[in-house]
Amino acid sequence: MPYPVSDHFDGARFFNPEGARRRTGRFPMLRWVTRREGRAKWPDRVENRIFAPPPAAVAEGEAAVTFIGHASFLIRLPGLVLLTDPILSERCSPVGWAGPRRVRPPGLTLDAMPKPDAILLSHNHYDHCDIPTLAALHARFGRTPIFAPLGNRAFLTRKGLGPVTELDWWHHAELHGTRITLTPARHFAARTLRDRNTTLWGGFMLRHAAGQLYFAGDTGYTGYFRMIRERLGRPGLALLPIGAYEPRWFMGNVHMNPADAVRAFAELGAARAVGMHFGTFQLTDEAIDAPERDLAAAREAAGLPAACFTTLDVGETGLFRLDPG
């Protein structure tokens, strides 16, 4: 691979510098995958409420954030429209006939979307890097810049997507006056049984004239949150994962629970946060409504007002000031 050896790349594969906090043996993992003891029952389908479409423009200093579902957001800043980890497919899977099926329709259809200026991809897992959706966006809007962590350009280019800008942790690119910095995350990458961690994963900090917005991607709790604040400054808004966290002995290494997310919110010094990565695909054992219930309990335990760290309904748009205050 043409990437320099670093504190998170050994010359062949990427890794989490913090190491594993929880050791997961092969046999307990196999038992969880095959038996799924303690798995909550999700509804087969949940219909969305009807919301007003996203605004066609926002005032200076504001961001309009529309929750499409899972980790997919439409973000409109003054002069800039972005999509994060877009997935509109019925399943997040290498095949269309098996794998986790979505229980809620996307909050925006392809026809209802404005043309994005760029797409932010946090890593290559099927629920975050959905090739059918990316291909549909390409067919509708033409070539759209994609920003992704190291190792993802070749695969996306083979699919006819891009242009793709690869970034390493802490490296940045500029788009329409906005600095896009790839930030560390605690996760892993794989699309097959043979390519684990041959590509990198991460989040994104956006530094716009309006202020800063942080999209965490997919991550477990990490000491990097404090470092992100120290190196890049406080975001006015943080989009943080709060779902897919049970059982903790397995998921704790790579997914935050709501208590972790509240801790991350504090260490980032964010003014506001919106939860994501819940309520769309059943990937783990917790109930569909557990992330929001547990987030309310974690806020209360931390003494946070509800408005500081909230969620958006699927299809709902929130208007946020990006000044961290």
PDB file of C-alpha atoms in Angstrom:
ATOM      1  CA  MET A   1       0.000   0.000   0.000  1.00  0.00           C
ATOM      2  CA  PRO A   2       1.347   3.479  -0.826  1.00  0.00           C
ATOM      3  CA  TYR A   3       0.729   4.861   2.664  1.00  0.00           C
ATOM      4  CA  PRO A   4       3.392   5.706   5.224  1.00  0.00           C
ATOM      5  CA  VAL A   5       3.669   3.673   8.411  1.00  0.00           C
ATOM      6  CA  SER A   6       2.074   5.646  11.246  1.00  0.00           C
ATOM      7  CA  ASP A   7       0.607   5.261  14.713  1.00  0.00           C
ATOM      8  CA  HIS A   8      -2.497   3.719  13.066  1.00  0.00           C
ATOM      9  CA  PHE A   9      -1.033   1.956  10.002  1.00  0.00           C
ATOM     10  CA  ASP A  10       1.581  -0.822  10.152  1.00  0.00           C
ATOM     11  CA  GLY A  11       2.391  -0.905   6.447  1.00  0.00           C
ATOM     12  CA  ALA A  12      -0.300  -3.456   5.617  1.00  0.00           C
ATOM     13  CA  ARG A  13      -3.346  -2.743   7.773  1.00  0.00           C
ATOM     14  CA  PHE A  14      -4.870   0.075   9.776  1.00  0.00           C
ATOM     15  CA  PHE A  15      -5.523  -0.346  13.496  1.00  0.00           C
ATOM     16  CA  ASN A  16      -6.864   1.436  16.566  1.00  0.00           C
ATOM     17  CA  PRO A  17      -3.865   2.852  18.484  1.00  0.00           C
ATOM     18  CA  GLU A  18      -5.767   2.541  21.773  1.00  0.00           C
ATOM     19  CA  GLY A  19      -6.061  -1.238  21.395  1.00  0.00           C
ATOM     20  CA  ALA A  20      -9.073  -3.332  22.400  1.00  0.00           C
ATOM     21  CA  ARG A  21     -10.788  -2.442  25.661  1.00  0.00           C
ATOM     22  CA  ARG A  22     -12.829  -5.646  25.637  1.00  0.00           C
ATOM     23  CA  ARG A  23     -11.433  -8.976  24.476  1.00  0.00           C
ATOM     24  CA  THR A  24     -13.952 -10.932  22.416  1.00  0.00           C
ATOM     25  CA  GLY A  25     -13.165 -14.594  21.878  1.00  0.00           C
ATOM     26  CA  ARG A  26     -14.076 -16.322  18.637  1.00  0.00           C
ATOM     27  CA  PHE A  27     -16.529 -18.758  20.242  1.00  0.00           C
ATOM     28  CA  PRO A  28     -18.577 -16.190  22.233  1.00  0.00           C
ATOM     29  CA  MET A  29     -18.778 -14.066  19.089  1.00  0.00           C
ATOM     30  CA  LEU A  30     -19.925 -17.047  16.998  1.00  0.00           C
ATOM     31  CA  ARG A  31     -22.556 -17.870  19.611  1.00  0.00           C
ATOM     32  CA  TRP A  32     -23.844 -14.282  19.543  1.00  0.00           C
ATOM     33  CA  VAL A  33     -23.997 -14.196  15.744  1.00  0.00           C
ATOM     34  CA  THR A  34     -25.777 -17.546  15.425  1.00  0.00           C
ATOM     35  CA  ARG A  35     -28.090 -17.567  18.467  1.00  0.00           C
ATOM     36  CA  ARG A  36     -28.543 -13.853  19.219  1.00  0.00           C
ATOM     37  CA  GLU A  37     -29.740 -14.541  22.762  1.00  0.00           C
ATOM     38  CA  GLY A  38     -31.387 -11.503  24.346  1.00  0.00           C
ATOM     39  CA  ARG A  39     -32.099  -9.849  20.987  1.00  0.00           C
ATOM     40  CA  ALA A  40     -35.049  -7.439  21.216  1.00  0.00           C
ATOM     41  CA  LYS A  41     -37.853  -7.745  18.691  1.00  0.00           C
ATOM     42  CA  TRP A  42     -38.105  -4.756  16.333  1.00  0.00           C
ATOM     43  CA  PRO A  43     -41.240  -3.887  14.355  1.00  0.00           C
ATOM     44  CA  ASP A  44     -41.211  -4.942  10.722  1.00  0.00           C
ATOM     45  CA  ARG A  45     -42.005  -1.413   9.564  1.00  0.00           C
ATOM     46  CA  VAL A  46     -42.384   2.051  11.039  1.00  0.00           C
ATOM     47  CA  GLU A  47     -43.901   4.724   8.821  1.00  0.00           C
ATOM     48  CA  ASN A  48     -42.428   8.205   8.828  1.00  0.00           C
ATOM     49  CA  ARG A  49     -44.192  11.370   9.825  1.00  0.00           C
ATOM     50  CA  ILE A  50     -44.553  14.066   7.189  1.00  0.00           C
ATOM     51  CA  PHE A  51     -42.188  17.011   7.577  1.00  0.00           C
ATOM     52  CA  ALA A  52     -41.590  20.151   5.564  1.00  0.00           C
ATOM     53  CA  PRO A  53     -38.836  19.746   2.974  1.00  0.00           C
ATOM     54  CA  PRO A  54     -35.344  21.034   3.816  1.00  0.00           C
ATOM     55  CA  PRO A  55     -34.921  24.768   3.210  1.00  0.00           C
ATOM     56  CA  ALA A  56     -33.403  25.886  -0.065  1.00  0.00           C
ATOM     57  CA  ALA A  57     -31.113  28.317   1.780  1.00  0.00           C
ATOM     58  CA  VAL A  58     -29.978  29.111   5.315  1.00  0.00           C
ATOM     59  CA  ALA A  59     -28.946  32.309   7.043  1.00  0.00           C
ATOM     60  CA  GLU A  60     -25.330  33.133   7.724  1.00  0.00           C
ATOM     61  CA  GLY A  61     -24.075  31.261  10.753  1.00  0.00           C
ATOM     62  CA  GLU A  62     -26.718  28.525  10.472  1.00  0.00           C
ATOM     63  CA  ALA A  63     -26.839  24.917   9.349  1.00  0.00           C
ATOM     64  CA  ALA A  64     -29.953  23.009   8.270  1.00  0.00           C
ATOM     65  CA  VAL A  65     -29.514  19.327   9.128  1.00  0.00           C
ATOM     66  CA  THR A  66     -32.008  16.773   7.802  1.00  0.00           C
ATOM     67  CA  PHE A  67     -31.976  13.259   9.257  1.00  0.00           C
ATOM     68  CA  ILE A  68     -32.403  10.789   6.393  1.00  0.00           C
ATOM     69  CA  GLY A  69     -31.865   7.800   8.689  1.00  0.00           C
ATOM     70  CA  HIS A  70     -29.034   5.780  10.283  1.00  0.00           C
ATOM     71  CA  ALA A  71     -25.888   7.924   9.701  1.00  0.00           C
ATOM     72  CA  SER A  72     -27.274   9.700   6.621  1.00  0.00           C
ATOM     73  CA  PHE A  73     -27.786  13.436   6.863  1.00  0.00           C
ATOM     74  CA  LEU A  74     -28.352  16.195   4.370  1.00  0.00           C
ATOM     75  CA  ILE A  75     -26.371  19.195   5.646  1.00  0.00           C
ATOM     76  CA  ARG A  76     -26.974  22.629   4.162  1.00  0.00           C
ATOM     77  CA  LEU A  77     -24.570  25.392   5.069  1.00  0.00           C
ATOM     78  CA  PRO A  78     -24.415  28.823   3.445  1.00  0.00           C
ATOM     79  CA  GLY A  79     -23.153  28.047  -0.062  1.00  0.00           C
ATOM     80  CA  LEU A  80     -22.621  24.322   0.551  1.00  0.00           C
ATOM     81  CA  VAL A  81     -24.716  21.107   0.538  1.00  0.00           C
ATOM     82  CA  LEU A  82     -23.287  17.840   1.841  1.00  0.00           C
ATOM     83  CA  LEU A  83     -24.480  14.253   2.285  1.00  0.00           C
ATOM     84  CA  THR A  84     -23.046  11.970   4.969  1.00  0.00           C
ATOM     85  CA  ASP A  85     -22.859   8.182   4.549  1.00  0.00           C
ATOM     86  CA  PRO A  86     -25.933   8.093   2.286  1.00  0.00           C
ATOM     87  CA  ILE A  87     -27.927   4.863   2.244  1.00  0.00           C
ATOM     88  CA  LEU A  88     -31.368   4.706   0.636  1.00  0.00           C
ATOM     89  CA  SER A  89     -31.313   0.949  -0.043  1.00  0.00           C
ATOM     90  CA  GLU A  90     -33.779  -1.456   1.534  1.00  0.00           C
ATOM     91  CA  ARG A  91     -30.934  -3.553   2.965  1.00  0.00           C
ATOM     92  CA  CYS A  92     -27.385  -2.851   4.155  1.00  0.00           C
ATOM     93  CA  SER A  93     -25.742  -5.925   2.726  1.00  0.00           C
ATOM     94  CA  PRO A  94     -23.561  -7.172  -0.135  1.00  0.00           C
ATOM     95  CA  VAL A  95     -26.711  -8.724  -1.649  1.00  0.00           C
ATOM     96  CA  GLY A  96     -30.217  -7.378  -2.136  1.00  0.00           C
ATOM     97  CA  TRP A  97     -32.044 -10.473  -0.881  1.00  0.00           C
ATOM     98  CA  ALA A  98     -30.466 -10.916   2.585  1.00  0.00           C
ATOM     99  CA  GLY A  99     -28.991  -8.903   5.408  1.00  0.00           C
ATOM    100  CA  PRO A 100     -30.438  -6.235   7.724  1.00  0.00           C
ATOM    101  CA  ARG A 101     -33.597  -4.692   6.245  1.00  0.00           C
ATOM    102  CA  ARG A 102     -34.547  -1.117   7.034  1.00  0.00           C
ATOM    103  CA  VAL A 103     -37.634  -0.689   9.187  1.00  0.00           C
ATOM    104  CA  ARG A 104     -38.137   2.987   8.310  1.00  0.00           C
ATOM    105  CA  PRO A 105     -38.127   4.493   4.817  1.00  0.00           C
ATOM    106  CA  PRO A 106     -35.468   7.114   4.088  1.00  0.00           C
ATOM    107  CA  GLY A 107     -36.411  10.559   5.322  1.00  0.00           C
ATOM    108  CA  LEU A 108     -35.687  12.010   1.877  1.00  0.00           C
ATOM    109  CA  THR A 109     -36.188  10.332  -1.473  1.00  0.00           C
ATOM    110  CA  LEU A 110     -33.654  10.773  -4.224  1.00  0.00           C
ATOM    111  CA  ASP A 111     -36.094  12.967  -6.146  1.00  0.00           C
ATOM    112  CA  ALA A 112     -36.510  15.257  -3.135  1.00  0.00           C
ATOM    113  CA  MET A 113     -32.799  15.834  -2.622  1.00  0.00           C
ATOM    114  CA  PRO A 114     -30.958  18.923  -3.795  1.00  0.00           C
ATOM    115  CA  LYS A 115     -27.758  18.372  -5.705  1.00  0.00           C
ATOM    116  CA  PRO A 116     -24.974  17.785  -3.167  1.00  0.00           C
ATOM    117  CA  ASP A 117     -21.669  19.578  -3.523  1.00  0.00           C
ATOM    118  CA  ALA A 118     -19.920  16.590  -1.953  1.00  0.00           C
ATOM    119  CA  ILE A 119     -20.428  13.313  -0.120  1.00  0.00           C
ATOM    120  CA  LEU A 120     -18.637  12.433   3.121  1.00  0.00           C
ATOM    121  CA  LEU A 121     -17.977   8.700   3.618  1.00  0.00           C
ATOM    122  CA  SER A 122     -16.743   7.676   7.058  1.00  0.00           C
ATOM    123  CA  HIS A 123     -15.703   4.096   6.160  1.00  0.00           C
ATOM    124  CA  ASN A 124     -16.532   1.175   3.901  1.00  0.00           C
ATOM    125  CA  HIS A 125     -19.101  -0.841   5.886  1.00  0.00           C
ATOM    126  CA  TYR A 126     -22.261  -1.607   3.931  1.00  0.00           C
ATOM    127  CA  ASP A 127     -24.488   0.530   6.167  1.00  0.00           C
ATOM    128  CA  HIS A 128     -22.270   3.576   5.526  1.00  0.00           C
ATOM    129  CA  CYS A 129     -20.823   3.043   2.045  1.00  0.00           C
ATOM    130  CA  ASP A 130     -23.848   1.889   0.028  1.00  0.00           C
ATOM    131  CA  ILE A 131     -22.848   1.498  -3.610  1.00  0.00           C
ATOM    132  CA  PRO A 132     -26.415   1.338  -5.016  1.00  0.00           C
ATOM    133  CA  THR A 133     -27.218   4.678  -3.376  1.00  0.00           C
ATOM    134  CA  LEU A 134     -23.957   6.251  -4.498  1.00  0.00           C
ATOM    135  CA  ALA A 135     -24.587   4.997  -8.035  1.00  0.00           C
ATOM    136  CA  ALA A 136     -28.130   6.407  -7.978  1.00  0.00           C
ATOM    137  CA  LEU A 137     -26.803   9.778  -6.810  1.00  0.00           C
ATOM    138  CA  HIS A 138     -24.242   9.675  -9.613  1.00  0.00           C
ATOM    139  CA  ALA A 139     -26.939   8.867 -12.196  1.00  0.00           C
ATOM    140  CA  ARG A 140     -29.143  11.742 -11.004  1.00  0.00           C
ATOM    141  CA  PHE A 141     -26.581  14.452 -10.279  1.00  0.00           C
ATOM    142  CA  GLY A 142     -23.491  13.464 -12.252  1.00  0.00           C
ATOM    143  CA  ARG A 143     -19.979  13.318 -10.867  1.00  0.00           C
ATOM    144  CA  THR A 144     -19.991  14.330  -7.218  1.00  0.00           C
ATOM    145  CA  PRO A 145     -16.821  14.759  -5.136  1.00  0.00           C
ATOM    146  CA  ILE A 146     -16.427  12.163  -2.396  1.00  0.00           C
ATOM    147  CA  PHE A 147     -14.226  12.627   0.658  1.00  0.00           C
ATOM    148  CA  ALA A 148     -13.199   9.357   2.281  1.00  0.00           C
ATOM    149  CA  PRO A 149     -10.461   7.894   4.501  1.00  0.00           C
ATOM    150  CA  LEU A 150      -7.305   6.338   3.074  1.00  0.00           C
ATOM    151  CA  GLY A 151      -7.667   3.230   0.944  1.00  0.00           C
ATOM    152  CA  ASN A 152     -11.160   3.891  -0.397  1.00  0.00           C
ATOM    153  CA  ARG A 153     -10.350   5.705  -3.643  1.00  0.00           C
ATOM    154  CA  ALA A 154      -9.483   2.652  -5.747  1.00  0.00           C
ATOM    155  CA  PHE A 155     -12.678   0.787  -4.865  1.00  0.00           C
ATOM    156  CA  LEU A 156     -14.958   3.780  -5.407  1.00  0.00           C
ATOM    157  CA  THR A 157     -13.230   4.700  -8.657  1.00  0.00           C
ATOM    158  CA  ARG A 158     -13.723   1.143  -9.960  1.00  0.00           C
ATOM    159  CA  LYS A 159     -17.437   1.652  -9.326  1.00  0.00           C
ATOM    160  CA  GLY A 160     -17.374   4.773 -11.527  1.00  0.00           C
ATOM    161  CA  LEU A 161     -17.812   7.124  -8.572  1.00  0.00           C
ATOM    162  CA  GLY A 162     -16.022  10.259  -7.556  1.00  0.00           C
ATOM    163  CA  PRO A 163     -13.743  12.116  -7.963  1.00  0.00           C
ATOM    164  CA  VAL A 164     -12.510  10.794  -4.618  1.00  0.00           C
ATOM    165  CA  THR A 165     -10.260  12.680  -2.221  1.00  0.00           C
ATOM    166  CA  GLU A 166      -8.579  10.372   0.289  1.00  0.00           C
ATOM    167  CA  LEU A 167      -7.626  11.743   3.684  1.00  0.00           C
ATOM    168  CA  ASP A 168      -5.573  10.443   6.589  1.00  0.00           C
ATOM    169  CA  TRP A 169      -6.422  11.311  10.185  1.00  0.00           C
ATOM    170  CA  TRP A 170      -5.871  15.020  10.859  1.00  0.00           C
ATOM    171  CA  HIS A 171      -5.383  15.790   7.157  1.00  0.00           C
ATOM    172  CA  HIS A 172      -7.711  18.199   5.403  1.00  0.00           C
ATOM    173  CA  ALA A 173      -9.013  19.363   2.053  1.00  0.00           C
ATOM    174  CA  GLU A 174     -10.823  22.522   0.986  1.00  0.00           C
ATOM    175  CA  LEU A 175     -14.211  22.736  -0.724  1.00  0.00           C
ATOM    176  CA  HIS A 176     -15.957  26.041  -1.506  1.00  0.00           C
ATOM    177  CA  GLY A 177     -14.169  27.758   1.336  1.00  0.00           C
ATOM    178  CA  THR A 178     -14.871  24.981   3.847  1.00  0.00           C
ATOM    179  CA  ARG A 179     -12.044  23.001   5.436  1.00  0.00           C
ATOM    180  CA  ILE A 180     -12.863  19.279   5.686  1.00  0.00           C
ATOM    181  CA  THR A 181     -10.645  17.460   8.190  1.00  0.00           C
ATOM    182  CA  LEU A 182     -10.681  13.694   8.708  1.00  0.00           C
ATOM    183  CA  THR A 183     -10.706  12.966  12.430  1.00  0.00           C
ATOM    184  CA  PRO A 184      -9.753   9.772  14.284  1.00  0.00           C
ATOM    185  CA  ALA A 185     -12.436   7.273  15.232  1.00  0.00           C
ATOM    186  CA  ARG A 186     -12.442   3.952  17.070  1.00  0.00           C
ATOM    187  CA  HIS A 187     -13.783   1.416  14.595  1.00  0.00           C
ATOM    188  CA  PHE A 188     -12.682  -0.967  11.826  1.00  0.00           C
ATOM    189  CA  ALA A 189     -13.254  -1.527   8.109  1.00  0.00           C
ATOM    190  CA  ALA A 190     -14.172  -4.514   5.921  1.00  0.00           C
ATOM    191  CA  ARG A 191     -16.370  -5.440   2.990  1.00  0.00           C
ATOM    192  CA  THR A 192     -15.241  -9.059   2.620  1.00  0.00           C
ATOM    193  CA  LEU A 193     -13.609 -11.728   4.776  1.00  0.00           C
ATOM    194  CA  ARG A 194     -10.204 -10.889   3.266  1.00  0.00           C
ATOM    195  CA  ASP A 195      -9.946  -7.093   3.429  1.00  0.00           C
ATOM    196  CA  ARG A 196     -10.335  -6.280   7.116  1.00  0.00           C
ATOM    197  CA  ASN A 197      -8.684  -2.966   7.978  1.00  0.00           C
ATOM    198  CA  THR A 198      -7.026  -2.510   4.597  1.00  0.00           C
ATOM    199  CA  THR A 199      -8.869   0.833   4.479  1.00  0.00           C
ATOM    200  CA  LEU A 200      -9.149   3.524   7.130  1.00  0.00           C
ATOM    201  CA  TRP A 201     -12.176   4.881   8.996  1.00  0.00           C
ATOM    202  CA  GLY A 202     -12.858   8.269  10.583  1.00  0.00           C
ATOM    203  CA  GLY A 203     -15.141  11.227  11.211  1.00  0.00           C
ATOM    204  CA  PHE A 204     -15.157  14.718   9.722  1.00  0.00           C
ATOM    205  CA  MET A 205     -14.811  18.198  11.164  1.00  0.00           C
ATOM    206  CA  LEU A 206     -16.158  20.927   8.898  1.00  0.00           C
ATOM    207  CA  ARG A 207     -14.754  24.415   9.421  1.00  0.00           C
ATOM    208  CA  HIS A 208     -17.068  26.823   7.600  1.00  0.00           C
ATOM    209  CA  ALA A 209     -17.377  30.571   7.840  1.00  0.00           C
ATOM    210  CA  ALA A 210     -20.574  29.857   9.787  1.00  0.00           C
ATOM    211  CA  GLY A 211     -18.688  27.847  12.409  1.00  0.00           C
ATOM    212  CA  GLN A 212     -17.787  24.198  12.951  1.00  0.00           C
ATOM    213  CA  LEU A 213     -19.825  21.023  12.503  1.00  0.00           C
ATOM    214  CA  TYR A 214     -18.545  17.570  13.496  1.00  0.00           C
ATOM    215  CA  PHE A 215     -19.784  14.287  12.005  1.00  0.00           C
ATOM    216  CA  ALA A 216     -18.373  11.429  14.067  1.00  0.00           C
ATOM    217  CA  GLY A 217     -19.050   8.624  11.591  1.00  0.00           C
ATOM    218  CA  ASP A 218     -19.102   5.203  13.262  1.00  0.00           C
ATOM    219  CA  THR A 219     -17.072   4.985  16.448  1.00  0.00           C
ATOM    220  CA  GLY A 220     -16.719   3.592  19.902  1.00  0.00           C
ATOM    221  CA  TYR A 221     -15.811   5.903  22.741  1.00  0.00           C
ATOM    222  CA  THR A 222     -12.245   7.141  22.290  1.00  0.00           C
ATOM    223  CA  GLY A 223      -9.813   9.446  24.004  1.00  0.00           C
ATOM    224  CA  TYR A 224      -9.457  11.177  20.636  1.00  0.00           C
ATOM    225  CA  PHE A 225     -12.574  13.257  21.318  1.00  0.00           C
ATOM    226  CA  ARG A 226     -10.629  15.439  23.716  1.00  0.00           C
ATOM    227  CA  MET A 227      -7.755  15.662  21.216  1.00  0.00           C
ATOM    228  CA  ILE A 228     -10.156  16.693  18.441  1.00  0.00           C
ATOM    229  CA  ARG A 229     -11.254  19.627  20.559  1.00  0.00           C
ATOM    230  CA  GLU A 230      -7.669  20.554  21.421  1.00  0.00           C
ATOM    231  CA  ARG A 231      -6.438  20.422  17.828  1.00  0.00           C
ATOM    232  CA  LEU A 232      -9.448  21.640  15.866  1.00  0.00           C
ATOM    233  CA  GLY A 233     -11.582  23.596  18.330  1.00  0.00           C
ATOM    234  CA  ARG A 234     -15.083  23.157  19.633  1.00  0.00           C
ATOM    235  CA  PRO A 235     -17.900  22.410  17.185  1.00  0.00           C
ATOM    236  CA  GLY A 236     -21.157  24.295  17.323  1.00  0.00           C
ATOM    237  CA  LEU A 237     -22.921  21.041  16.413  1.00  0.00           C
ATOM    238  CA  ALA A 238     -21.816  17.418  16.769  1.00  0.00           C
ATOM    239  CA  LEU A 239     -23.564  14.489  15.052  1.00  0.00           C
ATOM    240  CA  LEU A 240     -22.847  11.529  17.338  1.00  0.00           C
ATOM    241  CA  PRO A 241     -23.806   7.832  17.125  1.00  0.00           C
ATOM    242  CA  ILE A 242     -26.013   6.549  19.941  1.00  0.00           C
ATOM    243  CA  GLY A 243     -27.190   3.147  18.657  1.00  0.00           C
ATOM    244  CA  ALA A 244     -26.065  -0.419  17.825  1.00  0.00           C
ATOM    245  CA  TYR A 245     -24.403  -0.914  21.222  1.00  0.00           C
ATOM    246  CA  GLU A 246     -25.633  -4.201  22.754  1.00  0.00           C
ATOM    247  CA  PRO A 247     -24.119  -6.513  23.866  1.00  0.00           C
ATOM    248  CA  ARG A 248     -21.412  -4.291  25.313  1.00  0.00           C
ATOM    249  CA  TRP A 249     -18.834  -7.097  25.584  1.00  0.00           C
ATOM    250  CA  PHE A 250     -18.836  -7.193  21.780  1.00  0.00           C
ATOM    251  CA  MET A 251     -19.973  -3.765  20.587  1.00  0.00           C
ATOM    252  CA  GLY A 252     -18.227  -1.638  23.192  1.00  0.00           C
ATOM    253  CA  ASN A 253     -14.984  -1.582  21.191  1.00  0.00           C
ATOM    254  CA  VAL A 254     -16.549  -0.055  18.073  1.00  0.00           C
ATOM    255  CA  HIS A 255     -19.921   1.544  18.937  1.00  0.00           C
ATOM    256  CA  MET A 256     -20.829   4.107  21.582  1.00  0.00           C
ATOM    257  CA  ASN A 257     -23.885   3.750  23.767  1.00  0.00           C
ATOM    258  CA  PRO A 258     -25.769   6.934  24.767  1.00  0.00           C
ATOM    259  CA  ALA A 259     -23.751   7.358  27.971  1.00  0.00           C
ATOM    260  CA  ASP A 260     -20.550   7.201  25.911  1.00  0.00           C
ATOM    261  CA  ALA A 261     -22.001   9.728  23.471  1.00  0.00           C
ATOM    262  CA  VAL A 262     -22.849  12.168  26.279  1.00  0.00           C
ATOM    263  CA  ARG A 263     -19.276  11.834  27.539  1.00  0.00           C
ATOM    264  CA  ALA A 264     -17.974  12.452  23.999  1.00  0.00           C
ATOM    265  CA  PHE A 265     -20.223  15.517  23.718  1.00  0.00           C
ATOM    266  CA  ALA A 266     -18.666  16.963  26.875  1.00  0.00           C
ATOM    267  CA  GLU A 267     -15.102  16.223  25.809  1.00  0.00           C
ATOM    268  CA  LEU A 268     -15.659  17.761  22.378  1.00  0.00           C
ATOM    269  CA  GLY A 269     -17.009  20.891  24.042  1.00  0.00           C
ATOM    270  CA  ALA A 270     -19.841  20.998  21.503  1.00  0.00           C
ATOM    271  CA  ALA A 271     -22.646  23.499  21.956  1.00  0.00           C
ATOM    272  CA  ARG A 272     -25.312  21.091  20.643  1.00  0.00           C
ATOM    273  CA  ALA A 273     -25.447  17.454  19.581  1.00  0.00           C
ATOM    274  CA  VAL A 274     -27.799  15.318  17.509  1.00  0.00           C
ATOM    275  CA  GLY A 275     -27.881  11.534  17.873  1.00  0.00           C
ATOM    276  CA  MET A 276     -27.662   9.179  14.901  1.00  0.00           C
ATOM    277  CA  HIS A 277     -27.024   5.518  13.973  1.00  0.00           C
ATOM    278  CA  PHE A 278     -30.226   4.179  15.511  1.00  0.00           C
ATOM    279  CA  GLY A 279     -33.767   3.177  14.625  1.00  0.00           C
ATOM    280  CA  THR A 280     -33.237   2.266  10.958  1.00  0.00           C
ATOM    281  CA  PHE A 281     -31.492  -1.128  10.680  1.00  0.00           C
ATOM    282  CA  GLN A 282     -31.425  -3.671  13.496  1.00  0.00           C
ATOM    283  CA  LEU A 283     -27.734  -4.450  13.698  1.00  0.00           C
ATOM    284  CA  THR A 284     -27.484  -5.351  17.396  1.00  0.00           C
ATOM    285  CA  ASP A 285     -29.586  -6.488  20.348  1.00  0.00           C
ATOM    286  CA  GLU A 286     -31.139  -3.380  21.913  1.00  0.00           C
ATOM    287  CA  ALA A 287     -34.781  -2.420  21.330  1.00  0.00           C
ATOM    288  CA  ILE A 288     -35.597   0.102  18.624  1.00  0.00           C
ATOM    289  CA  ASP A 289     -36.503   2.771  21.188  1.00  0.00           C
ATOM    290  CA  ALA A 290     -33.669   2.000  23.640  1.00  0.00           C
ATOM    291  CA  PRO A 291     -31.150   4.545  22.276  1.00  0.00           C
ATOM    292  CA  GLU A 292     -33.489   7.499  22.793  1.00  0.00           C
ATOM    293  CA  ARG A 293     -34.578   6.269  26.232  1.00  0.00           C
ATOM    294  CA  ASP A 294     -30.987   5.674  27.273  1.00  0.00           C
ATOM    295  CA  LEU A 295     -29.950   9.059  25.887  1.00  0.00           C
ATOM    296  CA  ALA A 296     -32.574  10.755  28.080  1.00  0.00           C
ATOM    297  CA  ALA A 297     -31.224   8.880  31.128  1.00  0.00           C
ATOM    298  CA  ALA A 298     -27.614   9.745  30.263  1.00  0.00           C
ATOM    299  CA  ARG A 299     -28.504  13.432  29.819  1.00  0.00           C
ATOM    300  CA  GLU A 300     -30.243  13.490  33.176  1.00  0.00           C
ATOM    301  CA  ALA A 301     -27.288  11.798  34.870  1.00  0.00           C
ATOM    302  CA  ALA A 302     -24.958  14.414  33.373  1.00  0.00           C
ATOM    303  CA  GLY A 303     -27.262  17.321  34.238  1.00  0.00           C
ATOM    304  CA  LEU A 304     -27.738  18.277  30.563  1.00  0.00           C
ATOM    305  CA  PRO A 305     -30.871  20.058  29.333  1.00  0.00           C
ATOM    306  CA  ALA A 306     -32.703  18.035  26.684  1.00  0.00           C
ATOM    307  CA  ALA A 307     -32.089  20.693  24.043  1.00  0.00           C
ATOM    308  CA  CYS A 308     -28.306  20.273  24.326  1.00  0.00           C
ATOM    309  CA  PHE A 309     -28.259  16.710  23.002  1.00  0.00           C
ATOM    310  CA  THR A 310     -31.333  15.609  21.148  1.00  0.00           C
ATOM    311  CA  THR A 311     -32.442  13.558  18.145  1.00  0.00           C
ATOM    312  CA  LEU A 312     -34.290  14.354  14.940  1.00  0.00           C
ATOM    313  CA  ASP A 313     -37.139  12.260  13.634  1.00  0.00           C
ATOM    314  CA  VAL A 314     -36.526  10.602  10.274  1.00  0.00           C
ATOM    315  CA  GLY A 315     -37.170  13.282   7.640  1.00  0.00           C
ATOM    316  CA  GLU A 316     -37.044  16.119  10.172  1.00  0.00           C
ATOM    317  CA  THR A 317     -34.818  19.139   9.635  1.00  0.00           C
ATOM    318  CA  GLY A 318     -33.226  21.052  12.477  1.00  0.00           C
ATOM    319  CA  LEU A 319     -31.785  24.566  12.228  1.00  0.00           C
ATOM    320  CA  PHE A 320     -28.638  25.063  14.291  1.00  0.00           C
ATOM    321  CA  ARG A 321     -26.233  27.909  14.978  1.00  0.00           C
ATOM    322  CA  LEU A 322     -22.652  26.751  14.487  1.00  0.00           C
ATOM    323  CA  ASP A 323     -21.053  29.227  16.863  1.00  0.00           C
ATOM    324  CA  PRO A 324     -19.838  27.065  19.794  1.00  0.00           C
ATOM    325  CA  GLY A 325     -20.713  29.870  22.198  1.00  0.00           C
TER     326      GLY A 325
END
